[in-house]
Amino acid sequence: MQKIKQDKNGNIGKNIREIRLARGIGQTELVRMLDLQGIAITRECLVKIERGLQHVHVQQLKGIKNELGTSYEELLK
């Protein structure tokens, strides 16, 4: 599975967190939504991604984009 590396500032994770909070979606809820899509991710993994401590898999990013109703441009800016 391909991973997308975050820069040293963890911008992808910060963007995911900001958009998720703006939509009023909790971490556990997002993980549950992704699980229903068949995307394996734990809450702990999501926390690490949002903090910029872990790279995000392409499949995870696609699922997050779909569930948050956003674009790749917004996630990757």
Steps between C-alpha positions, in 0.01 A plus 500: 500500500636842406549764766491874464774658707412804704740790508675590824205720601246220456278716280290214365413392853425856608273547200317173572446606861380851410254374239378219728435743785330750267261221395434409865631145458686331786802278449313186605214585264739552206674170574160326506403662168826385342451149639163483322688574175735209574793728582706372789598779738496528877429809706861490621618499139275798419638689801856441376409610147335818628806580713734443205668204669392240246472496123158442349428219255352602165189289566453664841535849353245419230254372761556802725445732203174326413366490856589863572354612167810694406761504224857380475601862451359594841664202669841552340531879517 
